[in-house]
CSV table of C-alpha atoms in Angstrom, one decimal:
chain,number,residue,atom,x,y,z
A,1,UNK,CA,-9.7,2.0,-1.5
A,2,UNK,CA,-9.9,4.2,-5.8
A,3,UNK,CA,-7.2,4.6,-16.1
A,4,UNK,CA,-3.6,4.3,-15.0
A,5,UNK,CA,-3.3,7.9,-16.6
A,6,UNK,CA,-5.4,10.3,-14.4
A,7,UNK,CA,-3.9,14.0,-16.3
A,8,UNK,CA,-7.3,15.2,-15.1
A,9,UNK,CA,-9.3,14.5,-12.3
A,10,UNK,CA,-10.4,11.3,-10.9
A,11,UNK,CA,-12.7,9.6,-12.8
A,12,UNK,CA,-15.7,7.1,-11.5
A,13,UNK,CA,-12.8,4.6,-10.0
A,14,UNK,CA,-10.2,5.8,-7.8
A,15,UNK,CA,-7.1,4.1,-9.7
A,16,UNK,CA,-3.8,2.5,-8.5
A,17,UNK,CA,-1.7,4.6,-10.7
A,18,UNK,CA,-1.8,8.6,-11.7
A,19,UNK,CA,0.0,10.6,-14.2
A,20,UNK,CA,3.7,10.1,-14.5
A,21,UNK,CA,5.5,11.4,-11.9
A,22,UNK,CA,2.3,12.0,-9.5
A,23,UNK,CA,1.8,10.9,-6.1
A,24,UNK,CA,-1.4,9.0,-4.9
A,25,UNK,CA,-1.9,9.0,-1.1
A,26,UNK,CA,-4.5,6.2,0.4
A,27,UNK,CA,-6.1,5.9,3.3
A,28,UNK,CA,-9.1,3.4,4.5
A,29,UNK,CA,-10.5,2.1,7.8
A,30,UNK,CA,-13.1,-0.7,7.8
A,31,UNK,CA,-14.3,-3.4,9.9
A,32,UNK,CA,-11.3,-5.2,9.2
A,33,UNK,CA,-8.5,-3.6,8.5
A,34,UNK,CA,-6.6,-0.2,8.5
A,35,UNK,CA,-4.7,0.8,5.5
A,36,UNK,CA,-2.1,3.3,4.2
A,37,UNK,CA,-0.9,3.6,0.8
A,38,UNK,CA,1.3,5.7,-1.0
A,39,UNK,CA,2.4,5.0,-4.6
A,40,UNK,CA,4.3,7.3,-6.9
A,41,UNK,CA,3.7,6.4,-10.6
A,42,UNK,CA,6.5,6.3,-12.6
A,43,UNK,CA,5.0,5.8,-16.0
A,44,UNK,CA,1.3,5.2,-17.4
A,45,UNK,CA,1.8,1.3,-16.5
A,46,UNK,CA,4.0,1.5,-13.2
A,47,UNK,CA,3.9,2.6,-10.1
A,48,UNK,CA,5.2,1.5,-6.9
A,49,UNK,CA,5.1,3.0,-3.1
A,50,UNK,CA,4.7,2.2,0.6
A,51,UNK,CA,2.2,0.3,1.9
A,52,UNK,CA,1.4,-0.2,5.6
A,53,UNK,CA,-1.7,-2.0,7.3
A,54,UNK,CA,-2.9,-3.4,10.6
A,55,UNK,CA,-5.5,-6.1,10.3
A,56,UNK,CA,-7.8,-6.1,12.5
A,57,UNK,CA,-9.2,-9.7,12.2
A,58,UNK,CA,-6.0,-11.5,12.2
A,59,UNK,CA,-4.0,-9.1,14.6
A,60,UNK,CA,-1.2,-8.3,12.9
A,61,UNK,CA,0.7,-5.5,10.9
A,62,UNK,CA,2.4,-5.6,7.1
A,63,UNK,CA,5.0,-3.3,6.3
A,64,UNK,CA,5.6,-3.7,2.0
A,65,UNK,CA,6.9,-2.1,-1.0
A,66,UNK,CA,3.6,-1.8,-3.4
A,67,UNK,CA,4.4,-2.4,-7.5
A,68,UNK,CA,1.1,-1.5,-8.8
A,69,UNK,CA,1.0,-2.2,-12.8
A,70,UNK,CA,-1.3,-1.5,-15.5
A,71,UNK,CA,-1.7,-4.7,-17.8
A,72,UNK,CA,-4.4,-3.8,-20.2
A,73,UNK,CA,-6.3,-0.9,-21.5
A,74,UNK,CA,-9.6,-1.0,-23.3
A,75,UNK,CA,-11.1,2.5,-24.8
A,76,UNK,CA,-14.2,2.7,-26.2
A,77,UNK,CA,-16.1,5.5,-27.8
A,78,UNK,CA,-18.3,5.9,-24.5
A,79,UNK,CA,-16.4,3.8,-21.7
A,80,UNK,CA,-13.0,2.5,-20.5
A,81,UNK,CA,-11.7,-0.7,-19.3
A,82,UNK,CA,-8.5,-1.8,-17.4
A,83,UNK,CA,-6.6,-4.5,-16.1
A,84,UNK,CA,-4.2,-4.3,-13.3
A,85,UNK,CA,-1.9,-6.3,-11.3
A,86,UNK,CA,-1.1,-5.2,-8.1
A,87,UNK,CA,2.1,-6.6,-5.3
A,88,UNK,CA,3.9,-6.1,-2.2
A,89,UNK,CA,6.6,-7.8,-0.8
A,90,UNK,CA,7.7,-6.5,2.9
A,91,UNK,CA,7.2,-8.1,6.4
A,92,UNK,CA,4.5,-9.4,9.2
A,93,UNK,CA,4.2,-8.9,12.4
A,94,UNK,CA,1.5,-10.4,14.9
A,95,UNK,CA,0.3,-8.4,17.6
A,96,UNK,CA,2.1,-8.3,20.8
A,97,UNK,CA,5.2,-9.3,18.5
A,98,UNK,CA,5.0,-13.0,19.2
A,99,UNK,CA,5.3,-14.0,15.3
A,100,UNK,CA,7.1,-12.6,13.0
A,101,UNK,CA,7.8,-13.4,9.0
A,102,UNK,CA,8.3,-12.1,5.5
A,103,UNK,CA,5.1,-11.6,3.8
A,104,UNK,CA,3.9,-11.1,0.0
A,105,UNK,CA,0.9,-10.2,-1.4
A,106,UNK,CA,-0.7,-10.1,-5.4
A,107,UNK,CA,-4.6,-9.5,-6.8
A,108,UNK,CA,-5.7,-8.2,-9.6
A,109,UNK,CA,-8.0,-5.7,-10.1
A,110,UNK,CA,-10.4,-5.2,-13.3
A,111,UNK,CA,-12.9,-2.3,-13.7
A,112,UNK,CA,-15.5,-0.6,-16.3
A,113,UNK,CA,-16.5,2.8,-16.6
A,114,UNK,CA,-18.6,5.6,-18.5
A,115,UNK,CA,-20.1,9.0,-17.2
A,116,UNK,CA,-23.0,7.0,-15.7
A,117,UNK,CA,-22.2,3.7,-14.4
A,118,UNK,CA,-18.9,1.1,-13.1
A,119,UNK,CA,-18.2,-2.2,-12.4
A,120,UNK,CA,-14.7,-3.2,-10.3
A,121,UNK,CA,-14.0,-6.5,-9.1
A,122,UNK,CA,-10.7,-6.6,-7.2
A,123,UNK,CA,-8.8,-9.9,-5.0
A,124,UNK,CA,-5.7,-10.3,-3.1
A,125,UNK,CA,-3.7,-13.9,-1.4
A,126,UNK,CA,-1.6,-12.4,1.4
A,127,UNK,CA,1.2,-14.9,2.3
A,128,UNK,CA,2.8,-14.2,5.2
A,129,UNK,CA,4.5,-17.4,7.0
A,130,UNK,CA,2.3,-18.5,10.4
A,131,UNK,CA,1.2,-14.8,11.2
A,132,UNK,CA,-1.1,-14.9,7.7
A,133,UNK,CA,-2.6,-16.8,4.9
A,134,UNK,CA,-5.8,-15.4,3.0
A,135,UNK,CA,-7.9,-15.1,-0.1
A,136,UNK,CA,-10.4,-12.3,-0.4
A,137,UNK,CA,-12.4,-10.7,-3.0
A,138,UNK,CA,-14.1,-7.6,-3.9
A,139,UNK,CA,-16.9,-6.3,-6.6
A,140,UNK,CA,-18.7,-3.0,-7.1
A,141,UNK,CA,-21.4,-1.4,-8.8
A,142,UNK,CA,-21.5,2.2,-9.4
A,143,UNK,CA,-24.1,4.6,-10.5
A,144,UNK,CA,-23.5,8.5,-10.5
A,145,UNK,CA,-27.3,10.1,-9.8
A,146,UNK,CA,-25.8,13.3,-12.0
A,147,UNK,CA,-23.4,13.7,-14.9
A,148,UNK,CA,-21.4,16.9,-13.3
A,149,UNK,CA,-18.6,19.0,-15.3
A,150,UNK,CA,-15.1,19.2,-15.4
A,151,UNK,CA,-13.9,20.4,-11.7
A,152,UNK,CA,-17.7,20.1,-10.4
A,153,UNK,CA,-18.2,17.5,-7.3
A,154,UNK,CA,-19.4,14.5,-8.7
A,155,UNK,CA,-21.3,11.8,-6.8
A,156,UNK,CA,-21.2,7.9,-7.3
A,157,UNK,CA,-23.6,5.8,-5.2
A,158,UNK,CA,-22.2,2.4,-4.8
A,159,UNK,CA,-22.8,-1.4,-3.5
A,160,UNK,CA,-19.6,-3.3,-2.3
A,161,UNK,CA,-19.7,-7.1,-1.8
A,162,UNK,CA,-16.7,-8.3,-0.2
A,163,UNK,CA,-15.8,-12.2,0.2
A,164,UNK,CA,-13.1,-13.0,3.5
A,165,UNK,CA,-13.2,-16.4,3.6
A,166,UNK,CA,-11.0,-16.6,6.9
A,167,UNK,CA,-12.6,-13.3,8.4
A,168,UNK,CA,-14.8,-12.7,11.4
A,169,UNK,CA,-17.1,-12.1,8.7
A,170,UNK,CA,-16.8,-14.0,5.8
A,171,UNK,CA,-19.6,-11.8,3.7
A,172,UNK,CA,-20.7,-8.5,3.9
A,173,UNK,CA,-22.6,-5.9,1.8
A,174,UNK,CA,-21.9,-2.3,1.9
A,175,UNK,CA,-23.3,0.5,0.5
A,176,UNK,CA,-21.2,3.9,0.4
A,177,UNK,CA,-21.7,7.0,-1.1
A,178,UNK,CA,-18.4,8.8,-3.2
A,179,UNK,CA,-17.6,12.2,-3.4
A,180,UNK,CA,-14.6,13.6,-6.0
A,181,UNK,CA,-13.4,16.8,-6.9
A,182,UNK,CA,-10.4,17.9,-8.7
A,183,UNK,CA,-7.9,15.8,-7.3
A,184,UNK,CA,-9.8,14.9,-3.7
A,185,UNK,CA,-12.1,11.5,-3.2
A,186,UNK,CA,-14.0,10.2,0.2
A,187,UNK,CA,-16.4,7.9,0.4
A,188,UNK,CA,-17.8,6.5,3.5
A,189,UNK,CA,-20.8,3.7,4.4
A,190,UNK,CA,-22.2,1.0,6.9
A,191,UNK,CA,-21.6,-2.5,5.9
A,192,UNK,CA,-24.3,-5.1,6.9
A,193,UNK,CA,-22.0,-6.0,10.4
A,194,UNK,CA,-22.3,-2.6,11.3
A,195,UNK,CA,-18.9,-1.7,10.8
A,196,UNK,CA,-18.1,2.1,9.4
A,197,UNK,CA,-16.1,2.0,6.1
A,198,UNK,CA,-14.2,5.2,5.3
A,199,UNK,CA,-12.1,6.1,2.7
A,200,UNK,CA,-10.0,8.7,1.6
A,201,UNK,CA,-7.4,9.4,-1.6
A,202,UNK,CA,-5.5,12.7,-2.5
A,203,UNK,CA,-3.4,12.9,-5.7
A,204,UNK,CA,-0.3,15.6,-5.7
């Protein structure tokens, strides 16, 4: 799922980027969709990697190169804000490999952060010829029960809302619980279908 700039840990949001010349590996199985990620940043506003997914409610797979960008950067004295714009161009395949095409993707995603709470909404348009076309959206809010140290486990207890218009379920509500350490996040939950949602980043 999880500023551009992460020289420490992760903070409450798992970001698109890390520090320069770090690599960000992604991993998350829902309901819908299976997805790996893996971006290396090249600077505090760019990164770009490999991103590969099978969707479950559509049936078909998306091989892309991911551009992940930073737009904006708000600091305050207690919080942070960002903007970021993130792509893929690559190619679709339906399963049983009856329909093929090139495929694109773009969303944005926007969060808000201090020691105690976050807010994230994230969306992506996937256009991929006859195997794809879709909108879907994403928000979050995020409360940590504790404020732990530096290199401590921290905990964030979360409610996703997610918004596929053209899925086998067009709304659902999940709540997850977040584990991070050092460089190491998982969270997991049950979304109101009573499909698992798992997810897992590692930063090198």
């Amino acid at each position: 799922c999880f500023g551009a700039v992460l020289v420490a840990p992760f903070s409450a949001i798992a970001k698109p980027l890390t520090y320069p010349g770090g690599w960000q590996t992604m991993a998350e199985a829902s309901g819908d969709a299976f997805t790996l990620l893996n971006t290396y940043t090249l600077s505090p506003v760019l990164g770009i990697g490999l991103h590969n997914e099978y969707n479950r409610d559509s049936d078909y797979q998306m091989h892309s190169l991911h551009i992940a960008n930073r737009l904006w950067r708000g600091n305050y004295p207690d919080a942070q804000a960002n903007l970021f714009l993130q792509s893929g161009v690559g190619y679709a395949r339906a399963d049983g490999g009856n329909d093929e095409s090139l495929a694109g993707y773009t969303g944005i995603l926007a969060d808000w952060e201090n020691r105690r709470f976050y807010t994230e909404y994230s969306n992506r348009y996937v256009h991929a010829g006859s195997v794809d076309k879709a909108f879907s959206q994403q928000a979050r809010v995020g409360v940590a029960p504790y404020i732990a140290e530096s290199g401590a486990l921290h905990t964030w207890l979360i409610l996703q809302a997610d918004h596929n218009p053209t899925g086998i379920d067009p709304f659902t509500v999940t709540p997850l619980v977040r584990l991070f350490q050092n460089t190491t996040m998982v969270e997991a939950g049950v979304r109101s279908d009573g499909e698992i949602l798992f997810h897992v980043m590692q930063q090198f």
